[in-house]
Coordinates of C-alpha atoms and ligand atoms in Angstrom, one line a residue:
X80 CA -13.1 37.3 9.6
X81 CA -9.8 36.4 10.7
X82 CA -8.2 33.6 8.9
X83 CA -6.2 31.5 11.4
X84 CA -3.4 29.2 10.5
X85 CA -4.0 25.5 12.0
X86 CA -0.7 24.9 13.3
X87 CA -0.4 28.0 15.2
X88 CA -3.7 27.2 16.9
X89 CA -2.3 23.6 18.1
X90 CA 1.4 23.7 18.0
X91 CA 1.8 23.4 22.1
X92 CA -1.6 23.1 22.8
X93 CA -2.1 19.4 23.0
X94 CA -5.3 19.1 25.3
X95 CA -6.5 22.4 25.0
X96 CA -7.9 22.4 21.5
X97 CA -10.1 20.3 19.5
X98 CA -6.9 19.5 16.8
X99 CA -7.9 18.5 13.4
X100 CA -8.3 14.4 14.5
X101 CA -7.3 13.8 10.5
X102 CA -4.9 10.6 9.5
X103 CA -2.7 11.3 7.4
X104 CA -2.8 15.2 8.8
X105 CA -3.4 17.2 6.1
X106 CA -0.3 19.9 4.4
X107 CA -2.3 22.6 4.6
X108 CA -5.4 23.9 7.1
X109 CA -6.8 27.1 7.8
X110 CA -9.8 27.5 10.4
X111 CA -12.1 29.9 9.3
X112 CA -13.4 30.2 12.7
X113 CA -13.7 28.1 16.0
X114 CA -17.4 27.7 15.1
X115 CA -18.1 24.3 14.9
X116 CA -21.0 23.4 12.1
X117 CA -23.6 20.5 12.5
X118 CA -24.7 17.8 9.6
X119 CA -28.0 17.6 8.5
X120 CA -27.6 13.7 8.7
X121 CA -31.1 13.4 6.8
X122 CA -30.8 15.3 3.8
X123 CA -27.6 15.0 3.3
X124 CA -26.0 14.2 -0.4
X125 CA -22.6 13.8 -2.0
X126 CA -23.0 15.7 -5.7
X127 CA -21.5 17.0 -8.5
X128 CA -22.4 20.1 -11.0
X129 CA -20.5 17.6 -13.4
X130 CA -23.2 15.2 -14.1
X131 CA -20.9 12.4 -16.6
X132 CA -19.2 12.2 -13.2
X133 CA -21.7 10.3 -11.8
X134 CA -21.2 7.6 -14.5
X135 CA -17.7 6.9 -13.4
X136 CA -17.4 3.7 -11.6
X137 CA -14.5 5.2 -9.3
X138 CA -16.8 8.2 -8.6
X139 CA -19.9 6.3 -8.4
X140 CA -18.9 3.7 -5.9
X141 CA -16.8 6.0 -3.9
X142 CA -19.6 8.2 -3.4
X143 CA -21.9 5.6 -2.5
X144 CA -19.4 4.3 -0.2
X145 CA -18.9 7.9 1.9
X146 CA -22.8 7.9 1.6
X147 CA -23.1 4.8 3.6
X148 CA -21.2 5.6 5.9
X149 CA -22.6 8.8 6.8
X150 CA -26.2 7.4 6.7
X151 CA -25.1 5.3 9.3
X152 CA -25.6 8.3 11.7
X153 CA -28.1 9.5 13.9
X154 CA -29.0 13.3 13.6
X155 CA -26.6 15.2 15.7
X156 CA -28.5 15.4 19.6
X157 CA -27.4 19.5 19.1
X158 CA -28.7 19.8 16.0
X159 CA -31.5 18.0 15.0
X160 CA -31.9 19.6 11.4
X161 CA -28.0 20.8 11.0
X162 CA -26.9 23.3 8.8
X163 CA -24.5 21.0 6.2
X164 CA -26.9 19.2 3.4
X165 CA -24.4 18.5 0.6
X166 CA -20.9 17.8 -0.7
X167 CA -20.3 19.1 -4.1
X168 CA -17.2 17.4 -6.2
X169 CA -15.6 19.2 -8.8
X170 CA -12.6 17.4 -10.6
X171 CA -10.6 19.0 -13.7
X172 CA -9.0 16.2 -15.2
X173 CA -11.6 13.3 -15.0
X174 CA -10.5 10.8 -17.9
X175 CA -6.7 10.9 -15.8
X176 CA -6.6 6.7 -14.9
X177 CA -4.8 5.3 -11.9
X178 CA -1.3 5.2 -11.7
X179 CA 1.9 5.4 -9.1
X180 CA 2.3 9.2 -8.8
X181 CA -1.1 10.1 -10.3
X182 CA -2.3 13.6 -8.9
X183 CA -4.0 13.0 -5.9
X184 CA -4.0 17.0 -4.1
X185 CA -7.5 18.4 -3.3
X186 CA -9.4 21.3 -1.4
X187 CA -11.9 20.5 0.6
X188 CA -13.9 23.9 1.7
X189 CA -16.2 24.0 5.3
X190 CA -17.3 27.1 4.5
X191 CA -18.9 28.3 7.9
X192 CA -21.9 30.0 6.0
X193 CA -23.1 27.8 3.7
X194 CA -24.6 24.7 3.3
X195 CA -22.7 22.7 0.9
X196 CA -19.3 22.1 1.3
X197 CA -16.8 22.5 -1.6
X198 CA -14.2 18.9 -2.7
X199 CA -12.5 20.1 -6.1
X200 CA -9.6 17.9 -7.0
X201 CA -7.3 17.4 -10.0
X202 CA -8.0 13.6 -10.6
X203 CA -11.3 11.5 -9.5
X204 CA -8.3 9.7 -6.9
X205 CA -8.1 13.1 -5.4
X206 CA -12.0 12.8 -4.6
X207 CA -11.2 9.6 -2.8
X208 CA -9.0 11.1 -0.7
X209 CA -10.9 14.5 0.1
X210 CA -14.1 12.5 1.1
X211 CA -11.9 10.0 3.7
X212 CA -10.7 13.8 5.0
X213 CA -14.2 15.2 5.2
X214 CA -15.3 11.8 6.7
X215 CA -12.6 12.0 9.6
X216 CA -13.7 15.8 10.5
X217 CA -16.9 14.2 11.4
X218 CA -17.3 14.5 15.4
X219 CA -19.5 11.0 16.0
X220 CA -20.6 12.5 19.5
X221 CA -21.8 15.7 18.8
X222 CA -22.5 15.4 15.1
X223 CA -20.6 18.8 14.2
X224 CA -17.6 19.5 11.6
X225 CA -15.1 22.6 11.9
X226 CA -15.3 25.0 9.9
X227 CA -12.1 24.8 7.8
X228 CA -10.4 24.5 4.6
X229 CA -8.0 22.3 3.8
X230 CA -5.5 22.0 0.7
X231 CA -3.8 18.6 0.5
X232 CA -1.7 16.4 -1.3
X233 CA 1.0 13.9 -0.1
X234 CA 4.9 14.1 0.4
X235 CA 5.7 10.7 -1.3
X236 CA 4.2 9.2 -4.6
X237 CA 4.5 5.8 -3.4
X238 CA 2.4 4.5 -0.5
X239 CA 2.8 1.2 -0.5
X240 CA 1.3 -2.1 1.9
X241 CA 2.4 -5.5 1.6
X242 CA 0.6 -8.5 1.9
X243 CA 1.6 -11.9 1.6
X244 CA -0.7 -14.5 0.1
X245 CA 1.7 -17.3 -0.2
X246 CA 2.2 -18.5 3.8
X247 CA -1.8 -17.5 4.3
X248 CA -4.1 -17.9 2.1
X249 CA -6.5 -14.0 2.2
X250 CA -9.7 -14.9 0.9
X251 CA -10.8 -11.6 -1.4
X252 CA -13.4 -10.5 0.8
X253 CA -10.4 -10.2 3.3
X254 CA -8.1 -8.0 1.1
X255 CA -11.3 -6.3 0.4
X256 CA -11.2 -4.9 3.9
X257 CA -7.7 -4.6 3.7
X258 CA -7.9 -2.2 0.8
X259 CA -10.8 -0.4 2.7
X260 CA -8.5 0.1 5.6
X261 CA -5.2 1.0 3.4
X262 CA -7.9 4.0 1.6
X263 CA -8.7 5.1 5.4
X264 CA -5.2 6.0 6.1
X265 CA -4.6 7.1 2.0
X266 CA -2.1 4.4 1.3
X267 CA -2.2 4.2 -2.5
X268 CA -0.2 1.1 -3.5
X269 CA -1.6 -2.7 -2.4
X270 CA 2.1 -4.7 -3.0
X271 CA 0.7 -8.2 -3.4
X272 CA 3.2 -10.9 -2.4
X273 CA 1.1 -13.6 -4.2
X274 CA 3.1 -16.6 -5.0
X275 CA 6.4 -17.6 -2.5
X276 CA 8.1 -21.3 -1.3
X277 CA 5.1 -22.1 0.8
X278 CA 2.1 -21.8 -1.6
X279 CA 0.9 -21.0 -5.2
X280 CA -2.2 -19.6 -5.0
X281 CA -2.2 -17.4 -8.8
X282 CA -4.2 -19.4 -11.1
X283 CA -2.2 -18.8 -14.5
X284 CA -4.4 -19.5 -17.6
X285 CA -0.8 -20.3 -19.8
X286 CA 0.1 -22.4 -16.9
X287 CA -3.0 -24.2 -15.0
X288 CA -0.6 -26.4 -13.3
X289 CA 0.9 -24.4 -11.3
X290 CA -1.9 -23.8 -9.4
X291 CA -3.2 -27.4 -9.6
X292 CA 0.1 -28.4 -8.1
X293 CA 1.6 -25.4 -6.0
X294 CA -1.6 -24.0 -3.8
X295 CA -2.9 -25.6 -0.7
X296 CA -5.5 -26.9 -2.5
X297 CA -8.1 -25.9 -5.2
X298 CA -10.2 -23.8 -2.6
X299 CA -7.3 -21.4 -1.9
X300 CA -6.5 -20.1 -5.6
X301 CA -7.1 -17.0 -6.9
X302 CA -8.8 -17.6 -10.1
X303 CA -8.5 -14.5 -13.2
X304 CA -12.4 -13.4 -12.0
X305 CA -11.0 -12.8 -8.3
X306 CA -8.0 -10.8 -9.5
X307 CA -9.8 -8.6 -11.3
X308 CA -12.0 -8.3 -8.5
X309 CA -9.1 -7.2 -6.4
X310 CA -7.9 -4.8 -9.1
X311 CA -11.2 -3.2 -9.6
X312 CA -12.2 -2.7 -5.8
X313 CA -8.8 -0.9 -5.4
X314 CA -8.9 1.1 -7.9
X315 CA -12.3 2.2 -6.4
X316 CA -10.0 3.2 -3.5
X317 CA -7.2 4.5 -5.0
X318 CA -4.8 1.9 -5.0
X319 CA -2.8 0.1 -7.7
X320 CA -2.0 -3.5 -7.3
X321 CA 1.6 -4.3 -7.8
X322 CA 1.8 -8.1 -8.1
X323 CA 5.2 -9.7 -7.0
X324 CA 6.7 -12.9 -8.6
X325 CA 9.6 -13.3 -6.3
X326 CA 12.3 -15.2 -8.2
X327 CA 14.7 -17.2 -8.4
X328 CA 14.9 -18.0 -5.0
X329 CA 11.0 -17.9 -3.0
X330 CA 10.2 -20.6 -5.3
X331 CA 9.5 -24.2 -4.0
X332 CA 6.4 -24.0 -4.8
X333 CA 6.5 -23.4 -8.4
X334 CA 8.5 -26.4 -8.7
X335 CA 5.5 -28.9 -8.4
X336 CA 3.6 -27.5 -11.5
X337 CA 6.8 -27.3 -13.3
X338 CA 9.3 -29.6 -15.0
X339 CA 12.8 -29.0 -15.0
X340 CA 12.0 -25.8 -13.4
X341 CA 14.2 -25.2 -10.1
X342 CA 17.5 -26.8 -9.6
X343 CA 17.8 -30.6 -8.0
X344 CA 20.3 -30.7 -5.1
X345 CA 19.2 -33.6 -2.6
X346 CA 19.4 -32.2 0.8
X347 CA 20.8 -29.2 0.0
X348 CA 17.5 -27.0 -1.6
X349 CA 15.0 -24.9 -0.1
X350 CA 14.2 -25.7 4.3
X351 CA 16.7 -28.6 3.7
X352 CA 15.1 -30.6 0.5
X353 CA 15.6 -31.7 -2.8
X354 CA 14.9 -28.5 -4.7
X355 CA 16.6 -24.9 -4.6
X356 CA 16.5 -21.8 -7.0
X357 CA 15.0 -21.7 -10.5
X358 CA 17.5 -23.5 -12.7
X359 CA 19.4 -20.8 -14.5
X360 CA 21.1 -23.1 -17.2
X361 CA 17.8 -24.4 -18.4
X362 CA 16.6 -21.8 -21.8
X363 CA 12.8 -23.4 -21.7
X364 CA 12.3 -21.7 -17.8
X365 CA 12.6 -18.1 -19.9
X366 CA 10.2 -18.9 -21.9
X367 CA 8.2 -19.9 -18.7
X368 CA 8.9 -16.5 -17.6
X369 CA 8.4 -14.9 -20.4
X370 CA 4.9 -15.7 -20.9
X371 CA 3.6 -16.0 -17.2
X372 CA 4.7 -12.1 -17.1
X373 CA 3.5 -11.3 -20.6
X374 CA 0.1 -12.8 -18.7
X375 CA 0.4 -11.0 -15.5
X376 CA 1.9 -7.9 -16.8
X377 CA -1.7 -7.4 -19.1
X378 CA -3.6 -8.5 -16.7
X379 CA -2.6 -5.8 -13.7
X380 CA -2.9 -2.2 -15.1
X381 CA -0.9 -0.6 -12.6
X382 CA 2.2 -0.6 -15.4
X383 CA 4.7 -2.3 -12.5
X384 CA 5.6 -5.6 -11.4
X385 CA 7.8 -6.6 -8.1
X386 CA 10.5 -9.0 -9.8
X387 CA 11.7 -10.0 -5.9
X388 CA 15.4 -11.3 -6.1
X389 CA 15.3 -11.5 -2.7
X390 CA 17.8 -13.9 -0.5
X391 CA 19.2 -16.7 -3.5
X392 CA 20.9 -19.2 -1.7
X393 CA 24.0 -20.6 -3.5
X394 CA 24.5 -23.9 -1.4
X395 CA 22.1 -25.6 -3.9
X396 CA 23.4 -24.8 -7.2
X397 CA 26.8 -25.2 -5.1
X398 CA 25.8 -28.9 -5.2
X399 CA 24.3 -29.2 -8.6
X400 CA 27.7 -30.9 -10.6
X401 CA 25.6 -30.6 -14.2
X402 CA 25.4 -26.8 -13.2
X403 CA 28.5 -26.4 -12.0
X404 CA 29.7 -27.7 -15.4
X405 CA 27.5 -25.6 -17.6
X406 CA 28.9 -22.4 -15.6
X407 CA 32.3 -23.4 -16.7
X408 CA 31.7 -23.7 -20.6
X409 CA 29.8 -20.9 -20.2
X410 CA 32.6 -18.9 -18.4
X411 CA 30.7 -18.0 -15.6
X412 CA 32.9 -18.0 -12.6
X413 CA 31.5 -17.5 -9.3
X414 CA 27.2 -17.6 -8.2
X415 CA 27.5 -14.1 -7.6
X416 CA 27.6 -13.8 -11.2
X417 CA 25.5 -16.7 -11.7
X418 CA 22.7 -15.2 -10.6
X419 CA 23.3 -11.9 -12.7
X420 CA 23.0 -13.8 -15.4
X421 CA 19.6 -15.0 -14.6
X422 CA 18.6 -11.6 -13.7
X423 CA 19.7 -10.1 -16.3
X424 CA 17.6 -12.4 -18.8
X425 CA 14.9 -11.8 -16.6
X426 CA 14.6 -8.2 -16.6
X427 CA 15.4 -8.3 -20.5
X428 CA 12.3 -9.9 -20.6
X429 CA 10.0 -7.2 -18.6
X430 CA 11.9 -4.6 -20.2
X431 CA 10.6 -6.2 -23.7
X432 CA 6.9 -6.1 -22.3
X433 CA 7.1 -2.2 -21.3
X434 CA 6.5 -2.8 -17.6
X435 CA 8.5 -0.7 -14.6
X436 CA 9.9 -2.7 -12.3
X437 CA 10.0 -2.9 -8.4
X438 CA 12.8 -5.1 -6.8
X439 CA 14.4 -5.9 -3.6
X440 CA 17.8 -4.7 -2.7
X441 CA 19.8 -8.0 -3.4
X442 CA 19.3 -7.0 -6.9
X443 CA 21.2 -3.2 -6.7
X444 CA 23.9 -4.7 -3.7
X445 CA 24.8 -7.5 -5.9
X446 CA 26.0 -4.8 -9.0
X447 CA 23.5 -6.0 -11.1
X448 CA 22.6 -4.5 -14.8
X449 CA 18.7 -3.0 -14.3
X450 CA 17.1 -0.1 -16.4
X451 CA 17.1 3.4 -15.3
X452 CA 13.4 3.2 -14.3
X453 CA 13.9 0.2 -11.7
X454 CA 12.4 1.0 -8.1
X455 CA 14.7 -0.8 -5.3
X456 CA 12.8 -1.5 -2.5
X457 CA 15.4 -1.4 0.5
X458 CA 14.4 -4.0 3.6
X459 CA 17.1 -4.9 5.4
X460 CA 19.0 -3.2 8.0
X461 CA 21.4 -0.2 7.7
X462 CA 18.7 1.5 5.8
X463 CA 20.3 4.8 5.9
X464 CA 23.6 3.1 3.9
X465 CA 21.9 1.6 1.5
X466 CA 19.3 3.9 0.2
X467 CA 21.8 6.3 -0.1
X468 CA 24.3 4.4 -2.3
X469 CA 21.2 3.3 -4.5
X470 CA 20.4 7.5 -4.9
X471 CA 24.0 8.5 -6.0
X472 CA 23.5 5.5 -8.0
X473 CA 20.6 7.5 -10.0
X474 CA 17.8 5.2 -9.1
X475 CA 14.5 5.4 -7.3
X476 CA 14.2 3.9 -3.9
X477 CA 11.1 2.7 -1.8
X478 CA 11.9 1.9 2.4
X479 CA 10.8 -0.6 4.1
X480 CA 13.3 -1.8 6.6
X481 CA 11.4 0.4 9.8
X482 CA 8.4 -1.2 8.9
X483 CA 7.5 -4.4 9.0
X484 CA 4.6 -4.4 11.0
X485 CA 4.2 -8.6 11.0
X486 CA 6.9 -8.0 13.8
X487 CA 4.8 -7.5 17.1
X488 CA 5.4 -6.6 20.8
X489 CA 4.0 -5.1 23.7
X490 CA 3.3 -1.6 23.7
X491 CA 2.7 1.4 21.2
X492 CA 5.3 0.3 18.6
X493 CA 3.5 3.0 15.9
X494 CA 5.5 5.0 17.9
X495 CA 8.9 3.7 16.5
X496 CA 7.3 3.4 13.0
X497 CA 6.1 7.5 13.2
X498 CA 9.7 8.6 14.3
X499 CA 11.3 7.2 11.1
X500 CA 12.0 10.1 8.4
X501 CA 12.9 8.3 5.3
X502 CA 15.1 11.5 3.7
X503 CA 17.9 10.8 7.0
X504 CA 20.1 9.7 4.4
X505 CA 23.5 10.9 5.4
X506 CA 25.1 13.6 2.8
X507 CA 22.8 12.9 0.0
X508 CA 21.7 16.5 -2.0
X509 CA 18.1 17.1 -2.5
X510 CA 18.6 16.7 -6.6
X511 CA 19.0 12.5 -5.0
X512 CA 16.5 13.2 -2.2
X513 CA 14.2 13.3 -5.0
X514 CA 14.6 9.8 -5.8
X515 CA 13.3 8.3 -2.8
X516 CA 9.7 7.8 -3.9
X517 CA 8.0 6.8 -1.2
X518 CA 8.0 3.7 1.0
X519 CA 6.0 0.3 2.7
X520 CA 4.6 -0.9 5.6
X521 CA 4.8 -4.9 5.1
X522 CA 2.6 -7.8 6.2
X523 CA 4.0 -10.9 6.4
X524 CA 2.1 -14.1 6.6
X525 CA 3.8 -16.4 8.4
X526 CA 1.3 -15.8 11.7
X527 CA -1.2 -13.9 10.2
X528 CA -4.3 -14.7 8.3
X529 CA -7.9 -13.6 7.4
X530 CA -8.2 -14.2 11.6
X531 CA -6.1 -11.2 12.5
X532 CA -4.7 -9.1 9.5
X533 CA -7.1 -6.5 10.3
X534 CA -6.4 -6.0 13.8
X535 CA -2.8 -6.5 13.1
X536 CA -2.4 -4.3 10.4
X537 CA -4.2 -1.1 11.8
X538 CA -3.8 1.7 13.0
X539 CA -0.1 0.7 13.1
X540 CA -0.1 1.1 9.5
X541 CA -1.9 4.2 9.8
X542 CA 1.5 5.5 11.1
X543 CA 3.5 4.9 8.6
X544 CA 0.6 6.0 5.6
X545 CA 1.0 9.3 7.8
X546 CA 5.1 9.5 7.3
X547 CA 4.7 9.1 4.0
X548 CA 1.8 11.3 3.0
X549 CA 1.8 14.5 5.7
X550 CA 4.7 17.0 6.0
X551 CA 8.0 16.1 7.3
X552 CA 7.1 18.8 10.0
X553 CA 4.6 16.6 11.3
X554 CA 6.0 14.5 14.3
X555 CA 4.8 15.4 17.2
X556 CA 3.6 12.2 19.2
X557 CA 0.9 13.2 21.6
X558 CA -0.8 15.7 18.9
X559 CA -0.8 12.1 16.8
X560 CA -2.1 9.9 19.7
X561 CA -4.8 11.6 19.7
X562 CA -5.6 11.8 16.5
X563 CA -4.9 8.0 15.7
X564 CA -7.0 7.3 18.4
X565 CA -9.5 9.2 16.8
X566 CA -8.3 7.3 13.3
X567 CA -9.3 3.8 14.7
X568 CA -12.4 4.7 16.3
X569 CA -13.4 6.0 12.9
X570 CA -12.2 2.4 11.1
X571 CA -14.2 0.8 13.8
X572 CA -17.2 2.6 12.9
X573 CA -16.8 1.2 9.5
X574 CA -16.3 -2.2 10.3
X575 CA -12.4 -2.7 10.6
X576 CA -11.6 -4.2 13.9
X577 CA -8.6 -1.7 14.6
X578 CA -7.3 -2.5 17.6
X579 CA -6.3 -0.3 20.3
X580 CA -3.7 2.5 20.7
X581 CA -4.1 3.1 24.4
X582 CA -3.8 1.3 27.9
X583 CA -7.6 2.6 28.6
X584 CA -9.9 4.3 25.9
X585 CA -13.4 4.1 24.1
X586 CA -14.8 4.7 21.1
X587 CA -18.0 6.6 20.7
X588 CA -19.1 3.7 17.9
X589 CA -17.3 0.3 19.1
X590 CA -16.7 -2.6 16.5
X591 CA -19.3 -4.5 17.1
X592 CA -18.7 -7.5 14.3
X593 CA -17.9 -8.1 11.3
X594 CA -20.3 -6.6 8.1
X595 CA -19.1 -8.1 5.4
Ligands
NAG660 C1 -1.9 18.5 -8.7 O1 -3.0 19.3 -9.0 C2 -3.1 20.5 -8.3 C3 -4.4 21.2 -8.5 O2 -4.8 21.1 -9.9 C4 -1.9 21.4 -8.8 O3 -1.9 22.7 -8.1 C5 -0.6 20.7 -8.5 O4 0.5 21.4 -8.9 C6 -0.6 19.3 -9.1 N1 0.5 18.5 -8.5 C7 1.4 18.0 -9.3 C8 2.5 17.2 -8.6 O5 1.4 18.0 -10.5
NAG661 C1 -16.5 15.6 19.9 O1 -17.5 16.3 20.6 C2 -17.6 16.0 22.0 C3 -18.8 16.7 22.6 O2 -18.7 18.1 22.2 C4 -16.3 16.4 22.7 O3 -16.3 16.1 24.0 C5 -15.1 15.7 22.0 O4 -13.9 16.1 22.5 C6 -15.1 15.9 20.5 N1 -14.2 15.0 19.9 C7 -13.2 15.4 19.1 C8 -12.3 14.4 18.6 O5 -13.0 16.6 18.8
NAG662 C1 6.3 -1.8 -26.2 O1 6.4 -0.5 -26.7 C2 6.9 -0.3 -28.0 C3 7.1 1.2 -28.3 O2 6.0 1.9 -27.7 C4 5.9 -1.0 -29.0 O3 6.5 -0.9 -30.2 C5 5.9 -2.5 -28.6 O4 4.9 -3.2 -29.4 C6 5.4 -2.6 -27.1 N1 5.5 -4.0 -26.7 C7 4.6 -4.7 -26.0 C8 4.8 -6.1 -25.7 O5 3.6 -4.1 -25.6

């Protein structure tokens, strides 16, 4: 048999083929022939050879997830008893836990002779992503797969989403389906923006009052049980919660539980009131810090925590006179360096509790002192610039700046999110290439909620997940139309209301309600 390779059977040939309709498209396919194979939607099982598998909670609930969806279907109208019964896993390092840059390749093997297809993987969150792959071959209308073998792993290590559970309260059944969408497009990082000026929702057990005092009310907290929750269910999925605690500025909130805690300047704080930044001057608010991330830092496995540092206003510490003269005794002569010396402190502190750090650009642009292993997470414009002064600079970088999708308009802007290549970085070697990790599609809450996040969020974010995880070969738009098209019918199928990607267009299984 001849062994064709995929992209010289599509490259061109938009229309004319049935192209692999796979989200993020996969580095490596070969068809074995243009022999399409039916499911034997009845008999059909995901197993292993390696029977302790089976008692792994990842592999366990991701297998009865894929099952569930598959039982879902009707036997194929072509092929009433089809010819594929079984799915067998094979994974060589199954005690490997979840972590940023954990080995997530895997082969997944249609042979066109046999009955059970092949998923081998190096890591259980290889698994995860193998059966999403196998689940997308799926042709809904005719009940066939292609016969094909696929060996994939992703470009970047870091696959990140934001969402922001300070402006809008997500109930956890709603970043439940959030993580469920993120593992359909094989994100693998769930950046959760909890805490910000608006709201408090963390429940801290070292400091109950700033829940009691900084959320909406008691009914929109997140209490320790529904973190874990959150944890658990993505690590089912493949995805490590980073938790940000965006300081010093990003903080109003925290100022109602806490004494002492931001800086008074009447008129001159945060949206024109009373209160501004976390106090530097004041040594109890490290010791605040201190032990609310000692807390959060063991209580999120994921080894990282997003520090923030994002836009400090100086007007209000301007305006503070007792701060003012502190700064002088101290010798510290302009804010600038003001809030160096609070970041300094603070990243002393996580440095002392062994956890990596993620933190927004501010922190690198403004000279600051941060350890070797410190991610910046570039979001504003001039992306190119920036990104690559932080890589001569030796450290690792995360984009965002394209990408946030909370920005809306008419029209197919996954578009303008798919055309951004995140290694443009004007003269920078590959030796500094290397150190852009990855990036983030973000979702901020001012206008969104658990009413439209879904809808919002995908498939645009399914353009970005493809950026970052396919080859940097893979960019041609109409061969991608129609596969995302493809992508969100196959969300809907599953329950996520993703919207549309065309001006006309159906999908073989509509949403038809929420499942939850
Ligand atoms: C991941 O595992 C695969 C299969 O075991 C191996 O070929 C590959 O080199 C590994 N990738 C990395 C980045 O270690
Ligand atoms: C699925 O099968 C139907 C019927 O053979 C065909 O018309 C359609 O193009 C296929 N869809 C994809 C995405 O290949
Ligand atoms: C951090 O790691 C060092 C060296 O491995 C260890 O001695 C120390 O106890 C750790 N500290 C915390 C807070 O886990």
């Amino acid at each position: 048999m001849l062994f064709v390779l995929f992209s010289i059977l599509t490259v061109g040939a938009y229309g004319s083929f049935n192209i692999l309709p796979v989200v993020p498209f996969p580095q490596e396919a070969e068809m074995f022939s243009t022999n399409r194979r039916s499911l034997n939607v009845e008999e059909f099982r995901i197993t292993t050879d390696q029977g302790h598998l089976l008692e792994d909670k990842v592999i366990s609930s991701t297998i009865n997830r894929y099952q569930h969806y598959f039982s879902r279907f009707k036997p194929g109208p072509l092929s009433p008893d089809g010819d594929i019964t079984q799915v067998s896993l094979s994974v060589v390092y199954p005690e490997a836990s979840l972590f940023i840059g954990v080995n997530e390749s895997y082969t997944l093997n249609i042979d066109p002779h046999s009955p059970i297809v092949k998923l081998s993987a190096n890591t259980r969150f290889g698994v995860i992503r193998g059966l999403e792959t196998f689940y997308q071959l799926y042709n809904i209308t005719d009940g066939t797969f292609p016969s094909v073998k696929i060996r994939d792993y992703p470009r970047f290590a870091y696959r990140g989403f934001l969402i922001d559970t300070s402006r809008h309260f997500l109930p956890v059944e709603s970043i439940e389906m959030v993580i469920t969408g993120l593992a359909m497009a094989k994100f693998n990082v769930l950046h959760w923006h909890i805490v910000d000026d608006p709201s408090f929702p963390y429940y801290s057990p070292s400091f109950p009052s700033l829940s009691e005092k900084g959320a909406y009310d008691s009914n929109h907290v997140y209490r320790i049980f529904d973190v874990l929750r959150v944890i658990s269910f993505a690590e089912n999925h493949g995805i490590v919660v980073v938790p940000e605690f965006d300081t010093p500025g990003h903080t109003l909130s925290w100022g109602k539980g806490l004494e002492n805690f931001l800086t008074y300047c009447p008129g001159q704080g945060t949206f024109g009131g009373d209160y501004g930044p976390i106090n530097p001057s004041v040594d109890s608010n490290y010791e605040v810090l201190h032990k609310l991330l000692a807390e959060v830092t063991s209580l999120f496995p994921g080894g990282f925590v997003h520090l923030g540092g994002d836009e400090v206003p100086f007007k209000c510490w301007q305006s503070n006179q007792d701060l003012v003269a502190w700064m002088k005794q101290q010798g510290i002569q302009t804010f600038n360096d003001l809030e160096s010396y609070y970041e300094e402190k603070l990243l002393d502190i996580v440095h002392q509790l062994n956890t990596s750090y993620v933190v927004w650009e501010e922190i690198f642009n403004n000279g600051l002192h941060i350890q070797p292993d410190t991610i910046i997470h570039v979001w504003k414009g001039k992306w190119e610039d920036t990104m690559g002064k932080v890589i001569k600079a030796g450290y690792k970088t995360i984009l965002s700046s394209p990408w946030y999708l909370n920005y809306i308009s008419f029209s197919m802007d996954w578009k303008k999110y798919y055309q951004v290549e995140p290694y443009k970085i004007p003269g920078a070697t590959p030796e500094e290439l290397s150190l852009v990790i990855g990036g983030e599609a973000c979702m901020w809450g001012e206008f969104v909620d658990a009413t439209n996040i879904l809808s919002r969020t995908f498939p645009r974010a399914s353009a970005v997940a493809e950026r970052l995880w396919s080859s940097e070969k893979q960019t041609n738009i109409g061969d991608m139309e129609f596969r995302l098209n493809k992508h969100r019918c196959g969300m809907c199928a599953r329950d996520i209301p993703a919207e549309t990607i065309l001006l006309r267009s159906y999908c073989p299984v509509e949403f038809d309600g929420y499942d939850w």
